[in-house]
């Protein structure tokens, strides 16, 4: 018997969570995936935790209304602000959240210095402080908030001079400290990996949590959801946005790697 074809709801402040959705699709080929880009409210990085929590609750309610049986918070900033309250309100379903990959980066560093690129919201959160307390283990951790970096990905602008300038500005303080492992602590940044690689060179590891989150989701889905038999049937994807649907379709098609249709969320969820 195959345990499969589940409906998984995934959300992010915008298109960045598609970097996680790629890993989820590989881990669960037959799951039906529903993705929301909260583009009407991007970026989350400079919003209050209360605002992000309210958005996360609304988006999760919508995903559940569409049949989602498990939720992935494909956003480090929303995890910091809302994972705990989502887990209280939706306590019957698996909720898999996203955190900067401090533990694997600490394991990877040889110089003893790890860098973190993330939103200001993530870096200032109590959850991030707790993560460092648990895993930094005597390694020096240099953090850098990256205003504007999520927005270049939202524009599908993965190779522009502006993107390069921002990456140079934000990685310079990390490289100055002899960082040899950089955590991509925002789900938008993996789309900039080729450019980040060009800027920082080959000797620096780029660490992100997308694959680990997909593995954890698969494990929890198999343990916690009832089995279904749909062997050999490939899953579907449905895409929603709280922003402009045409603009979202253009950028999401680029980042997903094929033409996709994007619908706007119903008004009550905007
Ligand atoms: N993609 C998000 C994250 O992982 C947030 C980016 C933003 O909206 O500021 O943190």
PDB file of C-alpha atoms and ligand atoms in Angstrom:
ATOM      1  CA  UNK A   1       0.000   0.000   0.000  1.00  0.00           C
ATOM      2  CA  UNK A   2       1.291   3.482  -0.783  1.00  0.00           C
ATOM      3  CA  UNK A   3       0.741   6.291   1.679  1.00  0.00           C
ATOM      4  CA  UNK A   4       0.128   9.191  -0.577  1.00  0.00           C
ATOM      5  CA  UNK A   5      -1.730  11.874  -2.354  1.00  0.00           C
ATOM      6  CA  UNK A   6      -2.067  14.239   0.514  1.00  0.00           C
ATOM      7  CA  UNK A   7      -2.997  17.876   0.351  1.00  0.00           C
ATOM      8  CA  UNK A   8      -0.258  20.094   1.740  1.00  0.00           C
ATOM      9  CA  UNK A   9      -0.738  23.834   2.297  1.00  0.00           C
ATOM     10  CA  UNK A  10       2.338  26.046   2.031  1.00  0.00           C
ATOM     11  CA  UNK A  11       2.676  29.792   2.537  1.00  0.00           C
ATOM     12  CA  UNK A  12       5.235  32.576   2.529  1.00  0.00           C
ATOM     13  CA  UNK A  13       5.190  36.378   2.505  1.00  0.00           C
ATOM     14  CA  UNK A  14       5.707  36.109  -1.240  1.00  0.00           C
ATOM     15  CA  UNK A  15       7.399  33.933  -3.846  1.00  0.00           C
ATOM     16  CA  UNK A  16      10.388  32.901  -1.677  1.00  0.00           C
ATOM     17  CA  UNK A  17       8.646  29.817  -0.313  1.00  0.00           C
ATOM     18  CA  UNK A  18       8.751  28.340  -3.808  1.00  0.00           C
ATOM     19  CA  UNK A  19      12.385  27.472  -2.992  1.00  0.00           C
ATOM     20  CA  UNK A  20      10.939  25.154  -0.314  1.00  0.00           C
ATOM     21  CA  UNK A  21       8.080  23.969  -2.542  1.00  0.00           C
ATOM     22  CA  UNK A  22      10.653  22.573  -5.028  1.00  0.00           C
ATOM     23  CA  UNK A  23      12.043  20.348  -2.235  1.00  0.00           C
ATOM     24  CA  UNK A  24       8.524  19.355  -1.119  1.00  0.00           C
ATOM     25  CA  UNK A  25       7.608  18.338  -4.661  1.00  0.00           C
ATOM     26  CA  UNK A  26      10.724  16.102  -4.868  1.00  0.00           C
ATOM     27  CA  UNK A  27      10.060  14.548  -1.449  1.00  0.00           C
ATOM     28  CA  UNK A  28       6.325  13.967  -2.035  1.00  0.00           C
ATOM     29  CA  UNK A  29       5.770  13.544  -5.806  1.00  0.00           C
ATOM     30  CA  UNK A  30       2.141  12.513  -5.397  1.00  0.00           C
ATOM     31  CA  UNK A  31       1.006  15.129  -2.869  1.00  0.00           C
ATOM     32  CA  UNK A  32      -1.372  17.867  -3.948  1.00  0.00           C
ATOM     33  CA  UNK A  33       0.277  21.187  -3.101  1.00  0.00           C
ATOM     34  CA  UNK A  34      -1.467  24.502  -2.461  1.00  0.00           C
ATOM     35  CA  UNK A  35       0.843  27.517  -2.276  1.00  0.00           C
ATOM     36  CA  UNK A  36       0.025  31.056  -1.155  1.00  0.00           C
ATOM     37  CA  UNK A  37       2.284  34.028  -1.815  1.00  0.00           C
ATOM     38  CA  UNK A  38       1.122  36.797   0.528  1.00  0.00           C
ATOM     39  CA  UNK A  39       2.435  39.312  -2.013  1.00  0.00           C
ATOM     40  CA  UNK A  40      -0.132  41.911  -1.004  1.00  0.00           C
ATOM     41  CA  UNK A  41       1.780  42.240   2.290  1.00  0.00           C
ATOM     42  CA  UNK A  42       5.377  41.465   1.335  1.00  0.00           C
ATOM     43  CA  UNK A  43       7.900  42.012   2.891  1.00  0.00           C
ATOM     44  CA  UNK A  44       7.215  40.525   6.311  1.00  0.00           C
ATOM     45  CA  UNK A  45      10.765  41.422   7.415  1.00  0.00           C
ATOM     46  CA  UNK A  46       9.818  44.912   8.599  1.00  0.00           C
ATOM     47  CA  UNK A  47       6.269  44.131   9.878  1.00  0.00           C
ATOM     48  CA  UNK A  48       5.258  43.641  13.515  1.00  0.00           C
ATOM     49  CA  UNK A  49       5.033  40.087  14.885  1.00  0.00           C
ATOM     50  CA  UNK A  50       1.311  40.705  15.627  1.00  0.00           C
ATOM     51  CA  UNK A  51       0.600  41.617  11.996  1.00  0.00           C
ATOM     52  CA  UNK A  52       2.490  38.572  10.693  1.00  0.00           C
ATOM     53  CA  UNK A  53       0.702  36.325  13.184  1.00  0.00           C
ATOM     54  CA  UNK A  54      -2.699  37.616  12.000  1.00  0.00           C
ATOM     55  CA  UNK A  55      -1.743  37.070   8.341  1.00  0.00           C
ATOM     56  CA  UNK A  56      -0.430  33.569   9.095  1.00  0.00           C
ATOM     57  CA  UNK A  57      -3.687  32.625  10.813  1.00  0.00           C
ATOM     58  CA  UNK A  58      -5.773  33.920   7.897  1.00  0.00           C
ATOM     59  CA  UNK A  59      -3.627  32.127   5.296  1.00  0.00           C
ATOM     60  CA  UNK A  60      -3.745  28.870   7.257  1.00  0.00           C
ATOM     61  CA  UNK A  61      -7.528  29.136   7.558  1.00  0.00           C
ATOM     62  CA  UNK A  62      -7.745  29.507   3.781  1.00  0.00           C
ATOM     63  CA  UNK A  63      -5.428  26.530   3.179  1.00  0.00           C
ATOM     64  CA  UNK A  64      -7.517  24.371   5.533  1.00  0.00           C
ATOM     65  CA  UNK A  65     -10.698  25.503   3.724  1.00  0.00           C
ATOM     66  CA  UNK A  66      -9.100  24.193   0.516  1.00  0.00           C
ATOM     67  CA  UNK A  67      -8.488  20.751   2.060  1.00  0.00           C
ATOM     68  CA  UNK A  68      -4.936  21.117   3.407  1.00  0.00           C
ATOM     69  CA  UNK A  69      -4.131  18.332   5.868  1.00  0.00           C
ATOM     70  CA  UNK A  70      -0.663  19.613   6.801  1.00  0.00           C
ATOM     71  CA  UNK A  71       0.869  23.102   6.719  1.00  0.00           C
ATOM     72  CA  UNK A  72       4.374  24.250   5.886  1.00  0.00           C
ATOM     73  CA  UNK A  73       5.336  27.739   7.022  1.00  0.00           C
ATOM     74  CA  UNK A  74       7.822  28.324   4.185  1.00  0.00           C
ATOM     75  CA  UNK A  75       9.041  31.543   5.773  1.00  0.00           C
ATOM     76  CA  UNK A  76      11.554  32.061   8.564  1.00  0.00           C
ATOM     77  CA  UNK A  77      10.017  35.397   9.562  1.00  0.00           C
ATOM     78  CA  UNK A  78       6.490  33.949   9.861  1.00  0.00           C
ATOM     79  CA  UNK A  79       7.844  30.980  11.809  1.00  0.00           C
ATOM     80  CA  UNK A  80       9.397  33.342  14.350  1.00  0.00           C
ATOM     81  CA  UNK A  81       6.181  35.358  14.687  1.00  0.00           C
ATOM     82  CA  UNK A  82       3.458  32.745  14.336  1.00  0.00           C
ATOM     83  CA  UNK A  83       4.537  29.084  14.522  1.00  0.00           C
ATOM     84  CA  UNK A  84       3.637  28.739  18.209  1.00  0.00           C
ATOM     85  CA  UNK A  85       0.152  30.209  17.895  1.00  0.00           C
ATOM     86  CA  UNK A  86      -0.603  28.269  14.673  1.00  0.00           C
ATOM     87  CA  UNK A  87       0.333  25.075  16.511  1.00  0.00           C
ATOM     88  CA  UNK A  88      -2.064  25.949  19.325  1.00  0.00           C
ATOM     89  CA  UNK A  89      -4.971  26.891  17.019  1.00  0.00           C
ATOM     90  CA  UNK A  90      -4.507  24.037  14.530  1.00  0.00           C
ATOM     91  CA  UNK A  91      -3.353  21.423  17.017  1.00  0.00           C
ATOM     92  CA  UNK A  92      -4.759  18.439  15.122  1.00  0.00           C
ATOM     93  CA  UNK A  93      -2.570  18.834  12.033  1.00  0.00           C
ATOM     94  CA  UNK A  94       1.164  18.679  11.300  1.00  0.00           C
ATOM     95  CA  UNK A  95       2.634  22.190  11.053  1.00  0.00           C
ATOM     96  CA  UNK A  96       6.191  22.180   9.778  1.00  0.00           C
ATOM     97  CA  UNK A  97       8.117  25.413  10.210  1.00  0.00           C
ATOM     98  CA  UNK A  98      11.309  26.927   8.881  1.00  0.00           C
ATOM     99  CA  UNK A  99      14.283  28.122  10.905  1.00  0.00           C
ATOM    100  CA  UNK A 100      17.755  29.356   9.946  1.00  0.00           C
ATOM    101  CA  UNK A 101      20.076  26.349   9.618  1.00  0.00           C
ATOM    102  CA  UNK A 102      22.316  27.170  12.585  1.00  0.00           C
ATOM    103  CA  UNK A 103      22.990  23.550  13.556  1.00  0.00           C
ATOM    104  CA  UNK A 104      24.254  22.342  10.116  1.00  0.00           C
ATOM    105  CA  UNK A 105      26.252  25.545   9.582  1.00  0.00           C
ATOM    106  CA  UNK A 106      27.955  25.140  12.973  1.00  0.00           C
ATOM    107  CA  UNK A 107      28.781  21.553  11.967  1.00  0.00           C
ATOM    108  CA  UNK A 108      30.180  22.741   8.598  1.00  0.00           C
ATOM    109  CA  UNK A 109      32.428  25.644   9.660  1.00  0.00           C
ATOM    110  CA  UNK A 110      36.188  25.149   9.869  1.00  0.00           C
ATOM    111  CA  UNK A 111      37.035  28.796  10.555  1.00  0.00           C
ATOM    112  CA  UNK A 112      34.743  28.815  13.597  1.00  0.00           C
ATOM    113  CA  UNK A 113      32.715  31.725  12.194  1.00  0.00           C
ATOM    114  CA  UNK A 114      29.218  31.327  10.768  1.00  0.00           C
ATOM    115  CA  UNK A 115      27.266  34.111   9.034  1.00  0.00           C
ATOM    116  CA  UNK A 116      23.484  34.498   8.915  1.00  0.00           C
ATOM    117  CA  UNK A 117      21.627  36.461   6.235  1.00  0.00           C
ATOM    118  CA  UNK A 118      17.976  36.911   7.246  1.00  0.00           C
ATOM    119  CA  UNK A 119      15.255  39.476   7.743  1.00  0.00           C
ATOM    120  CA  UNK A 120      15.468  41.890  10.650  1.00  0.00           C
ATOM    121  CA  UNK A 121      12.256  40.295  12.001  1.00  0.00           C
ATOM    122  CA  UNK A 122      13.885  36.858  12.166  1.00  0.00           C
ATOM    123  CA  UNK A 123      17.142  38.112  13.674  1.00  0.00           C
ATOM    124  CA  UNK A 124      15.367  40.126  16.369  1.00  0.00           C
ATOM    125  CA  UNK A 125      13.046  37.284  17.402  1.00  0.00           C
ATOM    126  CA  UNK A 126      13.211  35.406  20.689  1.00  0.00           C
ATOM    127  CA  UNK A 127      13.012  32.198  18.691  1.00  0.00           C
ATOM    128  CA  UNK A 128      16.256  33.000  16.853  1.00  0.00           C
ATOM    129  CA  UNK A 129      17.987  33.893  20.137  1.00  0.00           C
ATOM    130  CA  UNK A 130      16.900  30.520  21.523  1.00  0.00           C
ATOM    131  CA  UNK A 131      18.194  28.752  18.396  1.00  0.00           C
ATOM    132  CA  UNK A 132      21.629  30.349  18.844  1.00  0.00           C
ATOM    133  CA  UNK A 133      21.601  29.490  22.539  1.00  0.00           C
ATOM    134  CA  UNK A 134      20.925  25.862  21.672  1.00  0.00           C
ATOM    135  CA  UNK A 135      23.212  25.284  18.681  1.00  0.00           C
ATOM    136  CA  UNK A 136      25.937  27.973  18.395  1.00  0.00           C
ATOM    137  CA  UNK A 137      28.158  25.855  20.639  1.00  0.00           C
ATOM    138  CA  UNK A 138      31.060  28.280  21.027  1.00  0.00           C
ATOM    139  CA  UNK A 139      31.091  29.139  17.300  1.00  0.00           C
ATOM    140  CA  UNK A 140      31.056  32.874  16.494  1.00  0.00           C
ATOM    141  CA  UNK A 141      27.820  33.826  14.708  1.00  0.00           C
ATOM    142  CA  UNK A 142      27.750  37.056  12.676  1.00  0.00           C
ATOM    143  CA  UNK A 143      24.230  38.167  11.731  1.00  0.00           C
ATOM    144  CA  UNK A 144      23.190  40.509   8.942  1.00  0.00           C
ATOM    145  CA  UNK A 145      19.674  41.810   8.250  1.00  0.00           C
ATOM    146  CA  UNK A 146      19.056  42.266   4.534  1.00  0.00           C
ATOM    147  CA  UNK A 147      16.412  44.949   3.793  1.00  0.00           C
ATOM    148  CA  UNK A 148      15.572  45.038   0.087  1.00  0.00           C
ATOM    149  CA  UNK A 149      16.913  41.580  -0.768  1.00  0.00           C
ATOM    150  CA  UNK A 150      13.559  39.802  -0.626  1.00  0.00           C
ATOM    151  CA  UNK A 151      12.118  42.499  -2.892  1.00  0.00           C
ATOM    152  CA  UNK A 152      14.601  41.830  -5.721  1.00  0.00           C
ATOM    153  CA  UNK A 153      13.441  38.188  -5.753  1.00  0.00           C
ATOM    154  CA  UNK A 154       9.801  39.362  -5.709  1.00  0.00           C
ATOM    155  CA  UNK A 155      10.590  41.224  -8.943  1.00  0.00           C
ATOM    156  CA  UNK A 156      12.190  38.106 -10.425  1.00  0.00           C
ATOM    157  CA  UNK A 157      15.370  40.120 -10.575  1.00  0.00           C
ATOM    158  CA  UNK A 158      17.929  37.375  -9.878  1.00  0.00           C
ATOM    159  CA  UNK A 159      20.970  38.693 -11.747  1.00  0.00           C
ATOM    160  CA  UNK A 160      20.711  42.498 -11.787  1.00  0.00           C
ATOM    161  CA  UNK A 161      23.385  44.976 -10.697  1.00  0.00           C
ATOM    162  CA  UNK A 162      21.100  46.041  -7.862  1.00  0.00           C
ATOM    163  CA  UNK A 163      20.861  42.462  -6.571  1.00  0.00           C
ATOM    164  CA  UNK A 164      24.658  42.101  -6.803  1.00  0.00           C
ATOM    165  CA  UNK A 165      25.258  45.409  -4.985  1.00  0.00           C
ATOM    166  CA  UNK A 166      22.940  44.372  -2.121  1.00  0.00           C
ATOM    167  CA  UNK A 167      24.624  40.972  -1.829  1.00  0.00           C
ATOM    168  CA  UNK A 168      28.080  42.602  -1.816  1.00  0.00           C
ATOM    169  CA  UNK A 169      26.959  45.015   0.884  1.00  0.00           C
ATOM    170  CA  UNK A 170      25.391  42.331   3.091  1.00  0.00           C
ATOM    171  CA  UNK A 171      28.092  39.668   2.745  1.00  0.00           C
ATOM    172  CA  UNK A 172      31.077  42.041   3.217  1.00  0.00           C
ATOM    173  CA  UNK A 173      30.792  42.195   7.051  1.00  0.00           C
ATOM    174  CA  UNK A 174      30.527  38.382   7.166  1.00  0.00           C
ATOM    175  CA  UNK A 175      33.565  37.805   4.959  1.00  0.00           C
ATOM    176  CA  UNK A 176      35.568  40.364   6.940  1.00  0.00           C
ATOM    177  CA  UNK A 177      35.087  38.142  10.008  1.00  0.00           C
ATOM    178  CA  UNK A 178      36.378  35.089   8.041  1.00  0.00           C
ATOM    179  CA  UNK A 179      32.977  33.411   7.820  1.00  0.00           C
ATOM    180  CA  UNK A 180      33.182  30.137   5.878  1.00  0.00           C
ATOM    181  CA  UNK A 181      29.511  29.060   6.187  1.00  0.00           C
ATOM    182  CA  UNK A 182      26.662  31.423   5.361  1.00  0.00           C
ATOM    183  CA  UNK A 183      23.120  30.538   6.404  1.00  0.00           C
ATOM    184  CA  UNK A 184      20.472  31.630   3.905  1.00  0.00           C
ATOM    185  CA  UNK A 185      17.963  32.428   6.648  1.00  0.00           C
ATOM    186  CA  UNK A 186      15.141  33.614   4.406  1.00  0.00           C
ATOM    187  CA  UNK A 187      13.403  31.421   1.849  1.00  0.00           C
ATOM    188  CA  UNK A 188      13.799  34.056  -0.871  1.00  0.00           C
ATOM    189  CA  UNK A 189      17.604  33.875  -0.786  1.00  0.00           C
ATOM    190  CA  UNK A 190      18.184  30.400  -2.311  1.00  0.00           C
ATOM    191  CA  UNK A 191      16.963  31.902  -5.601  1.00  0.00           C
ATOM    192  CA  UNK A 192      19.960  34.263  -5.350  1.00  0.00           C
ATOM    193  CA  UNK A 193      22.435  31.426  -4.611  1.00  0.00           C
ATOM    194  CA  UNK A 194      24.231  31.639  -7.990  1.00  0.00           C
ATOM    195  CA  UNK A 195      24.833  35.361  -7.504  1.00  0.00           C
ATOM    196  CA  UNK A 196      25.765  34.951  -3.824  1.00  0.00           C
ATOM    197  CA  UNK A 197      28.207  32.212  -4.867  1.00  0.00           C
ATOM    198  CA  UNK A 198      29.826  34.570  -7.427  1.00  0.00           C
ATOM    199  CA  UNK A 199      30.223  37.255  -4.770  1.00  0.00           C
ATOM    200  CA  UNK A 200      31.530  35.111  -1.881  1.00  0.00           C
ATOM    201  CA  UNK A 201      33.599  32.622  -3.910  1.00  0.00           C
ATOM    202  CA  UNK A 202      33.882  28.843  -3.738  1.00  0.00           C
ATOM    203  CA  UNK A 203      35.365  28.521  -0.254  1.00  0.00           C
ATOM    204  CA  UNK A 204      32.205  29.492   1.601  1.00  0.00           C
ATOM    205  CA  UNK A 205      29.387  26.981   2.219  1.00  0.00           C
ATOM    206  CA  UNK A 206      25.844  28.261   1.577  1.00  0.00           C
ATOM    207  CA  UNK A 207      23.434  26.518   3.936  1.00  0.00           C
ATOM    208  CA  UNK A 208      19.653  26.480   3.695  1.00  0.00           C
ATOM    209  CA  UNK A 209      16.898  24.438   5.316  1.00  0.00           C
ATOM    210  CA  UNK A 210      14.558  23.715   2.372  1.00  0.00           C
ATOM    211  CA  UNK A 211      15.565  20.061   1.905  1.00  0.00           C
ATOM    212  CA  UNK A 212      15.498  19.324   5.657  1.00  0.00           C
ATOM    213  CA  UNK A 213      12.018  20.853   5.970  1.00  0.00           C
ATOM    214  CA  UNK A 214      10.736  18.699   3.097  1.00  0.00           C
ATOM    215  CA  UNK A 215      12.199  15.567   4.736  1.00  0.00           C
ATOM    216  CA  UNK A 216      10.575  16.460   8.055  1.00  0.00           C
ATOM    217  CA  UNK A 217       7.232  17.070   6.305  1.00  0.00           C
ATOM    218  CA  UNK A 218       7.404  13.685   4.578  1.00  0.00           C
ATOM    219  CA  UNK A 219       8.195  11.956   7.875  1.00  0.00           C
ATOM    220  CA  UNK A 220       5.293  13.625   9.697  1.00  0.00           C
ATOM    221  CA  UNK A 221       2.824  13.084   6.845  1.00  0.00           C
ATOM    222  CA  UNK A 222       3.658   9.379   6.799  1.00  0.00           C
ATOM    223  CA  UNK A 223       3.351   9.033  10.566  1.00  0.00           C
ATOM    224  CA  UNK A 224       0.418  11.352  11.327  1.00  0.00           C
ATOM    225  CA  UNK A 225      -1.937  11.260   8.341  1.00  0.00           C
ATOM    226  CA  UNK A 226      -4.032   8.234   7.441  1.00  0.00           C
ATOM    227  CA  UNK A 227      -2.775   6.222   4.455  1.00  0.00           C
ATOM    228  CA  UNK A 228      -4.386   6.695   1.050  1.00  0.00           C
ATOM    229  CA  UNK A 229      -3.936   4.543  -2.011  1.00  0.00           C
ATOM    230  CA  UNK A 230      -3.214   6.472  -5.167  1.00  0.00           C
ATOM    231  CA  UNK A 231      -0.089   4.735  -6.421  1.00  0.00           C
ATOM    232  CA  UNK A 232       1.546   6.274  -9.468  1.00  0.00           C
ATOM    233  CA  UNK A 233      -0.627   9.404  -9.595  1.00  0.00           C
ATOM    234  CA  UNK A 234       1.403  12.611  -9.727  1.00  0.00           C
ATOM    235  CA  UNK A 235       0.226  15.404  -7.459  1.00  0.00           C
ATOM    236  CA  UNK A 236      -1.101  18.759  -8.583  1.00  0.00           C
ATOM    237  CA  UNK A 237      -0.118  22.316  -7.667  1.00  0.00           C
ATOM    238  CA  UNK A 238      -2.451  25.255  -7.084  1.00  0.00           C
ATOM    239  CA  UNK A 239      -1.098  28.787  -6.597  1.00  0.00           C
ATOM    240  CA  UNK A 240      -2.716  31.774  -4.877  1.00  0.00           C
ATOM    241  CA  UNK A 241      -1.667  35.330  -4.107  1.00  0.00           C
ATOM    242  CA  UNK A 242      -3.006  38.218  -2.057  1.00  0.00           C
ATOM    243  CA  UNK A 243      -1.355  40.590  -4.531  1.00  0.00           C
ATOM    244  CA  UNK A 244      -1.729  41.124  -8.255  1.00  0.00           C
ATOM    245  CA  UNK A 245      -2.456  37.724  -9.854  1.00  0.00           C
ATOM    246  CA  UNK A 246      -0.940  38.522 -13.273  1.00  0.00           C
ATOM    247  CA  UNK A 247       2.305  39.826 -11.850  1.00  0.00           C
ATOM    248  CA  UNK A 248       2.466  36.849  -9.457  1.00  0.00           C
ATOM    249  CA  UNK A 249       1.890  34.400 -12.336  1.00  0.00           C
ATOM    250  CA  UNK A 250       4.803  35.914 -14.277  1.00  0.00           C
ATOM    251  CA  UNK A 251       7.286  35.703 -11.407  1.00  0.00           C
ATOM    252  CA  UNK A 252       6.055  32.379 -10.039  1.00  0.00           C
ATOM    253  CA  UNK A 253       6.260  30.762 -13.497  1.00  0.00           C
ATOM    254  CA  UNK A 254       9.875  31.915 -13.696  1.00  0.00           C
ATOM    255  CA  UNK A 255      10.754  30.568 -10.232  1.00  0.00           C
ATOM    256  CA  UNK A 256       8.718  27.361 -10.493  1.00  0.00           C
ATOM    257  CA  UNK A 257      10.274  26.561 -13.872  1.00  0.00           C
ATOM    258  CA  UNK A 258       7.105  26.256 -15.913  1.00  0.00           C
ATOM    259  CA  UNK A 259       4.034  28.315 -16.760  1.00  0.00           C
ATOM    260  CA  UNK A 260       1.616  28.355 -13.809  1.00  0.00           C
ATOM    261  CA  UNK A 261      -1.780  29.972 -13.246  1.00  0.00           C
ATOM    262  CA  UNK A 262      -2.193  32.035 -10.081  1.00  0.00           C
ATOM    263  CA  UNK A 263      -5.559  32.957  -8.560  1.00  0.00           C
ATOM    264  CA  UNK A 264      -6.220  35.812  -6.201  1.00  0.00           C
ATOM    265  CA  UNK A 265      -7.305  34.905  -2.669  1.00  0.00           C
ATOM    266  CA  UNK A 266     -10.967  35.589  -1.857  1.00  0.00           C
ATOM    267  CA  UNK A 267     -11.476  39.086  -0.441  1.00  0.00           C
ATOM    268  CA  UNK A 268     -11.949  37.971   3.174  1.00  0.00           C
ATOM    269  CA  UNK A 269      -8.383  36.623   3.184  1.00  0.00           C
ATOM    270  CA  UNK A 270      -6.673  39.651   1.573  1.00  0.00           C
TER     271      UNK A 270
HETATM  272  N1  LIG B   1      10.752  34.620   2.862  1.00  0.00           N
HETATM  273  C1  LIG B   1      10.707  35.149   4.153  1.00  0.00           C
HETATM  274  C2  LIG B   1      11.603  34.458   5.158  1.00  0.00           C
HETATM  275  O1  LIG B   1      11.922  33.302   4.975  1.00  0.00           O
HETATM  276  C3  LIG B   1      10.460  36.588   4.436  1.00  0.00           C
HETATM  277  C4  LIG B   1      10.887  37.658   3.512  1.00  0.00           C
HETATM  278  C5  LIG B   1      10.134  38.935   3.815  1.00  0.00           C
HETATM  279  O2  LIG B   1       8.952  38.961   3.536  1.00  0.00           O
HETATM  280  O3  LIG B   1      10.719  39.884   4.372  1.00  0.00           O
HETATM  281  O4  LIG B   1      11.957  35.019   6.156  1.00  0.00           O
END
